[in-house]
Coordinates of C-alpha atoms and ligand atoms in Angstrom, one line a residue:
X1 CA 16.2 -32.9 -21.3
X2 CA 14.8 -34.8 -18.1
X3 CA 12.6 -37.3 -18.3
X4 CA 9.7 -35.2 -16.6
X5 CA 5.7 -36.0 -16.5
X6 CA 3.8 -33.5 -17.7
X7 CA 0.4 -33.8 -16.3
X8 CA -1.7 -32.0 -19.9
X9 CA -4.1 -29.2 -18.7
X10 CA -7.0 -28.6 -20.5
X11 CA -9.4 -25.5 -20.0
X12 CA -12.1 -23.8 -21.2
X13 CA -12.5 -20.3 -21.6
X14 CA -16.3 -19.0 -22.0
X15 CA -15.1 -15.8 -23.2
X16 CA -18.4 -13.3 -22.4
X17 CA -20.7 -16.0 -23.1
X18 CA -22.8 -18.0 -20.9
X19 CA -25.7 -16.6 -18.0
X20 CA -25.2 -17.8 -14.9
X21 CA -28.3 -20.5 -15.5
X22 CA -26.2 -21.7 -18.4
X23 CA -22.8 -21.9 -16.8
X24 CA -23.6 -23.9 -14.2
X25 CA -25.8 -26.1 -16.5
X26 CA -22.8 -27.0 -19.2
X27 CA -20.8 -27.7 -15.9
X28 CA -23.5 -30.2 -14.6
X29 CA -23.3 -31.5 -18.4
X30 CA -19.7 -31.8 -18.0
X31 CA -19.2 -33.4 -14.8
X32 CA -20.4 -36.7 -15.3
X33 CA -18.8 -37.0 -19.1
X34 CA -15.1 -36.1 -17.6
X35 CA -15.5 -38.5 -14.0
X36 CA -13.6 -41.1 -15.1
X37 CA -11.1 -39.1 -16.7
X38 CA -7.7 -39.3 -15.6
X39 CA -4.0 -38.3 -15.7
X40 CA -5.6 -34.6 -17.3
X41 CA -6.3 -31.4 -15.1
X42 CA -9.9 -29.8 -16.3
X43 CA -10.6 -26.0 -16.2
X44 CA -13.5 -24.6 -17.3
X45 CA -14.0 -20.4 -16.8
X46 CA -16.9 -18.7 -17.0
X47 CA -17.6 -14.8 -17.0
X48 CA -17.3 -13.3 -13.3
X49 CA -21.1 -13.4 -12.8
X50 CA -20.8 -17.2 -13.1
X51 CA -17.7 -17.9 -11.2
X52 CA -19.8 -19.3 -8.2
X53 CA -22.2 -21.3 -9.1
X54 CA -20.0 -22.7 -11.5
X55 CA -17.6 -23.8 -8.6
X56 CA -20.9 -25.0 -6.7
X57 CA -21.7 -27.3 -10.1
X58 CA -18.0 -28.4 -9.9
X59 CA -17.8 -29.1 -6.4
X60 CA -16.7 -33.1 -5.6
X61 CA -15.3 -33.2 -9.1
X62 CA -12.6 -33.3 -11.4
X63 CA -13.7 -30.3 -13.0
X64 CA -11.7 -26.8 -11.5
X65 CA -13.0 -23.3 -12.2
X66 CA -11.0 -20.2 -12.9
X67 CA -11.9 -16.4 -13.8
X68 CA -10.5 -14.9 -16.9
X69 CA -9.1 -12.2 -16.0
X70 CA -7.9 -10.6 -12.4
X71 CA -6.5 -7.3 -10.9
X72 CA -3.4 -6.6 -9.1
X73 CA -4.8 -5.1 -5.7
X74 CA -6.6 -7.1 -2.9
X75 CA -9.9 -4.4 -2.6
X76 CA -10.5 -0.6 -2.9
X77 CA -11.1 2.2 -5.3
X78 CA -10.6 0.1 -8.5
X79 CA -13.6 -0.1 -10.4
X80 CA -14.8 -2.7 -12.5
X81 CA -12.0 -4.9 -11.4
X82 CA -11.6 -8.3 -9.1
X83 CA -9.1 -9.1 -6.8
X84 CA -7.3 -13.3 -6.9
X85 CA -9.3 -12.9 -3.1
X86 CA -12.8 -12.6 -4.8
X87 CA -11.9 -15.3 -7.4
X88 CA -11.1 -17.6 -4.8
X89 CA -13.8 -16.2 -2.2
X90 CA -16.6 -17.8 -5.3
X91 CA -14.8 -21.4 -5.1
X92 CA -12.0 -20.8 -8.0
X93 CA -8.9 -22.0 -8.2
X94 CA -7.2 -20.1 -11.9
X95 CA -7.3 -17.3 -13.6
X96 CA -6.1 -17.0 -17.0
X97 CA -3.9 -13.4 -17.9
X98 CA -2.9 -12.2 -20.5
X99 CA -5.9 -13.7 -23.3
X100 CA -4.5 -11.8 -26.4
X101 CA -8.3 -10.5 -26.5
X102 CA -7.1 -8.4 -23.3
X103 CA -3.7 -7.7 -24.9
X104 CA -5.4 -6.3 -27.9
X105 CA -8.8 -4.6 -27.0
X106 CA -8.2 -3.4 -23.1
X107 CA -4.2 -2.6 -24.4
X108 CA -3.1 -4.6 -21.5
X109 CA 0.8 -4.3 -21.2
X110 CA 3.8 -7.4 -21.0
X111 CA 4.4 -5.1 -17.5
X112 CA 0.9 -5.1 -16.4
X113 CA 0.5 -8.6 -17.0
X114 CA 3.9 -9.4 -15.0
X115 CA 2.1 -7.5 -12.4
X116 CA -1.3 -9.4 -12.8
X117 CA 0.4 -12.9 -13.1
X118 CA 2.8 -12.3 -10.2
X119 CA -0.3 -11.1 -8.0
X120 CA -2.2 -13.5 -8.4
X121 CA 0.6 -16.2 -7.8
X122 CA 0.9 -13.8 -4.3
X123 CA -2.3 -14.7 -3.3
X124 CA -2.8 -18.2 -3.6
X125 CA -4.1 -18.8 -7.6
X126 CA -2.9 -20.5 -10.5
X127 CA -2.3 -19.1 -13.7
X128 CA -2.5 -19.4 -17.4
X129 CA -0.2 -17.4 -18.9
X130 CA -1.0 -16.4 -22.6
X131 CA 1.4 -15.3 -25.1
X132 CA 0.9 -15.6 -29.1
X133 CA 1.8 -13.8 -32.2
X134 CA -0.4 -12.2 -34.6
X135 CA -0.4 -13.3 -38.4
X136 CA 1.1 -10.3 -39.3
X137 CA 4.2 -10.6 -36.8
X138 CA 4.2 -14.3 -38.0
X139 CA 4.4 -13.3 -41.6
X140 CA 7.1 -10.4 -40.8
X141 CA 9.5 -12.8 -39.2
X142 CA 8.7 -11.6 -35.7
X143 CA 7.0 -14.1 -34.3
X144 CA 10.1 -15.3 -32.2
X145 CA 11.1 -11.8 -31.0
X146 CA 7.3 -11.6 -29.9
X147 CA 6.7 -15.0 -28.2
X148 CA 10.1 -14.2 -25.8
X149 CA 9.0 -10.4 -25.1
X150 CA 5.9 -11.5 -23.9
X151 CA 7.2 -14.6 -21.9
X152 CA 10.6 -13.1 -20.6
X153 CA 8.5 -9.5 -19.6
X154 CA 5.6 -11.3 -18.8
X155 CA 6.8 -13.7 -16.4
X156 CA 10.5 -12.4 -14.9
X157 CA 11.2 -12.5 -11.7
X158 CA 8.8 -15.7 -10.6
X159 CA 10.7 -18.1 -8.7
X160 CA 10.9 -21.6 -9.5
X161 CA 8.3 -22.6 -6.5
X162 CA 5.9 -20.0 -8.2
X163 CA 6.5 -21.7 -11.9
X164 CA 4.5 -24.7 -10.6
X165 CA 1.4 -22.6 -10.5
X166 CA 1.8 -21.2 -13.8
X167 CA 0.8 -23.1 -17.1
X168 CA 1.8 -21.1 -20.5
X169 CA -1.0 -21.1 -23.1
X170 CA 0.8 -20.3 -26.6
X171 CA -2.4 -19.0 -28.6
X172 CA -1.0 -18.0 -32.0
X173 CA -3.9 -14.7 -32.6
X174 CA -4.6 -16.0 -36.2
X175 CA -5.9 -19.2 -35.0
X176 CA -8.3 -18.3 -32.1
X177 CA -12.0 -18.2 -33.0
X178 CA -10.9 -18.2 -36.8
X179 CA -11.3 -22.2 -37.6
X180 CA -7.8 -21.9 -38.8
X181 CA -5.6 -24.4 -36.1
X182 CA -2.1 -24.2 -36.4
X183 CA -0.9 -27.3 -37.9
X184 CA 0.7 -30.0 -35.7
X185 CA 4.2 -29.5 -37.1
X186 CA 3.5 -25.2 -36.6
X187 CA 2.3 -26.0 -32.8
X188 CA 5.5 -28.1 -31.9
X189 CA 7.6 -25.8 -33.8
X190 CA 6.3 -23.2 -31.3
X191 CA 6.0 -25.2 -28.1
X192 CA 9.7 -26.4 -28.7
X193 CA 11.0 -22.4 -29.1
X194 CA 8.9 -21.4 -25.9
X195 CA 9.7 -24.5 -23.4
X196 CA 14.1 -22.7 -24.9
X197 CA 12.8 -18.8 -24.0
X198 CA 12.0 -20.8 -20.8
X199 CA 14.9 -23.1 -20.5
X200 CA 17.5 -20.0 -20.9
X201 CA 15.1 -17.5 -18.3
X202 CA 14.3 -20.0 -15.9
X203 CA 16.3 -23.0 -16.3
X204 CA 16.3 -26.4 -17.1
X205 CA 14.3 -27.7 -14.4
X206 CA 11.7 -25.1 -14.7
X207 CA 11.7 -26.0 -18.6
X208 CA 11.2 -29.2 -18.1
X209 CA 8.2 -29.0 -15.6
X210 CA 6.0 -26.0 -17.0
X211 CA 3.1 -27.3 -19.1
X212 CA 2.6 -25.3 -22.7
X213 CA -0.8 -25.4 -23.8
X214 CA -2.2 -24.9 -27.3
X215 CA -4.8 -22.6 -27.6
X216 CA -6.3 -21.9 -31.5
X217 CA -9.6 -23.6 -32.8
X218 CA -8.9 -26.8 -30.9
X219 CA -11.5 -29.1 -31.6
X220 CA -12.2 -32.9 -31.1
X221 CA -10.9 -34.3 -34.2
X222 CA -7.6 -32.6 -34.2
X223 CA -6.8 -33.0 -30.3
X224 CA -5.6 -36.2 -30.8
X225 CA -3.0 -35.1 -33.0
X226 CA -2.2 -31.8 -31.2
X227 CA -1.5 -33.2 -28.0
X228 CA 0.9 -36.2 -29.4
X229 CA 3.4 -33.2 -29.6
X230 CA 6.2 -33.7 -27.0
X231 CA 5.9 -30.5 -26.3
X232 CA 2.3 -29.6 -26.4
X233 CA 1.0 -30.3 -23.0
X234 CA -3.2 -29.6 -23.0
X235 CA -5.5 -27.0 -24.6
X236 CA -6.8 -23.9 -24.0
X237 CA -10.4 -24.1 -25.7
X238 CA -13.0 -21.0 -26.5
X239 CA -15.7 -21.8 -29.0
X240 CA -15.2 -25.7 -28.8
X241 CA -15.5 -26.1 -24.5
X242 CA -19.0 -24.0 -25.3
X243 CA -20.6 -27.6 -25.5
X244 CA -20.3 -30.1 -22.2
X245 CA -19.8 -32.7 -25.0
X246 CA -17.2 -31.4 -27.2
X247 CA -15.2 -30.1 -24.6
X248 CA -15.4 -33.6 -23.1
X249 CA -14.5 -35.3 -26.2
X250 CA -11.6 -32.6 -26.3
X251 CA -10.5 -33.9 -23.0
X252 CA -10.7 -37.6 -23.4
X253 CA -8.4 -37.2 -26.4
X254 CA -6.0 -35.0 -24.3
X255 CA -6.2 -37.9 -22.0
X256 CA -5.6 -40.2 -24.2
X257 CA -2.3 -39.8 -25.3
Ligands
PEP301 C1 -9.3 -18.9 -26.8 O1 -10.2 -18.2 -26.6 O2 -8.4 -19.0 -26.0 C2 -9.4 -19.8 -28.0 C3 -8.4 -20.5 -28.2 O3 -10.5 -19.8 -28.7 P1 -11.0 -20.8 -29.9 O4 -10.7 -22.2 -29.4 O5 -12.4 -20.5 -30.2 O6 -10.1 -20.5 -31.1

């Protein structure tokens, strides 16, 4: 494998939590706790409602904003959706697809999501890709069969240019907003077999590049030891970034390492 610097991403996703008073407060909270912080890209995403005065709370920092989810037409007859030209219109930069919430309660689809991801990309965002098996799958023996479904149907056909705006979150299902993490040894056992689906789909020099984050009750004391995983490269955080100061302690130990 090449020697290749993988810059650790770590974001925070609000999930439907947070008024737009409060967003922008925990972002003010945030920005002077993460200034110093270096060598580590910080996203924090709040619901749409908050996406711009978020971004205005951000604004001068090292803190970027992203939406959670985003549709695959510019404008029009689509409601209840946003367009990647809204989400950047409010001061964003991301969008996360694919959150196994969406997979599971809105039945989004590995060929919607392509769709989503590949929009997005079209139109000048960056994305974090989600893929994760459920206990169940992991307990069946189908965890592998799922993790390449949803990575080779979510993301075929992106080019290697587009790859450097897309970060993978791996977010095992039985791990998020459960308290349960996936151990170290599980989360580089995982990283390692998705950075191969990647290696044979994409390439090696794709592999090498794209950053794999952990998503699953991360928490500031077992960051640390998360992120000393070659292959884990940042965090995707729900109930943890809630809090300006966990989520900064979260990052300082992604930064750390
Ligand atoms: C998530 O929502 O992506 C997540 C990982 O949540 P939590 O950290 O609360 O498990």
């Amino acid at each position: 494998m090449a020697d290749v610097q993988r810059t650790p991403v770590i974001a925070g996703n609000w999930k439907m939590n947070k008024f737009i008073a409060e967003a922008a407060a925990t972002t003010s909270e945030l920005v002077p706790l993460v200034s110093g912080v270096s060598g580590v890209k910080i996203i924090v995403c709040p619901v749409f409602t908050a996406l711009s005065a978020t971004a205005d709370a951000a604004k001068g920092s090292n803190v970027e904003v992203g939406a959670q989810n985003c549709y695959t037409k510019e404008s029009g007859a689509y409601t209840g959706e946003i367009s990647p030209h809204m989400i950047k219109d409010a001061g964003c930069q991301w969008t996360i697809i694919g959150h196994s919430e969406r997979r599971e309660y809105f039945k989004e689809s590995n060929a919607l999501l392509n769709e989503k991801c590949a929009f997005a990309l079209a139109n000048g965002l960056k994305v974090m890709f989600c893929i994760g098996e459920t206990l169940e799958q992991r307990e069946g023996g189908q965890m592998n069969d799922v993790l390449r479904t949803q990575l080779v149907e979510g993301l075929q056909g992106r080019t290697d240019e587009e790859f450097k705006s897309i970060v993978i979150a791996y977010e095992p299902v039985w791990a998020i907003g459960t308290g349960v993490t996936a151990t170290v040894e599980q989360a580089q056992e995982a990283h390692a077999f998705v950075r191969g689906v990647v290696r044979d789909t994409f390439g090696d020099a794709v592999a090498d590049a794209v950053r794999i984050q952990y998503g699953g009750s991360v928490k500031p004391d077992n960051a640390g030891e998360l992120i000393q995983n070659p292959d884990v490269d940042g965090f995707l955080v729900g109930g943890a970034a809630l809090q300006a100061e966990s989520f900064a302690a979260i990052i300082k130990a992604g930064a750390a390492n």
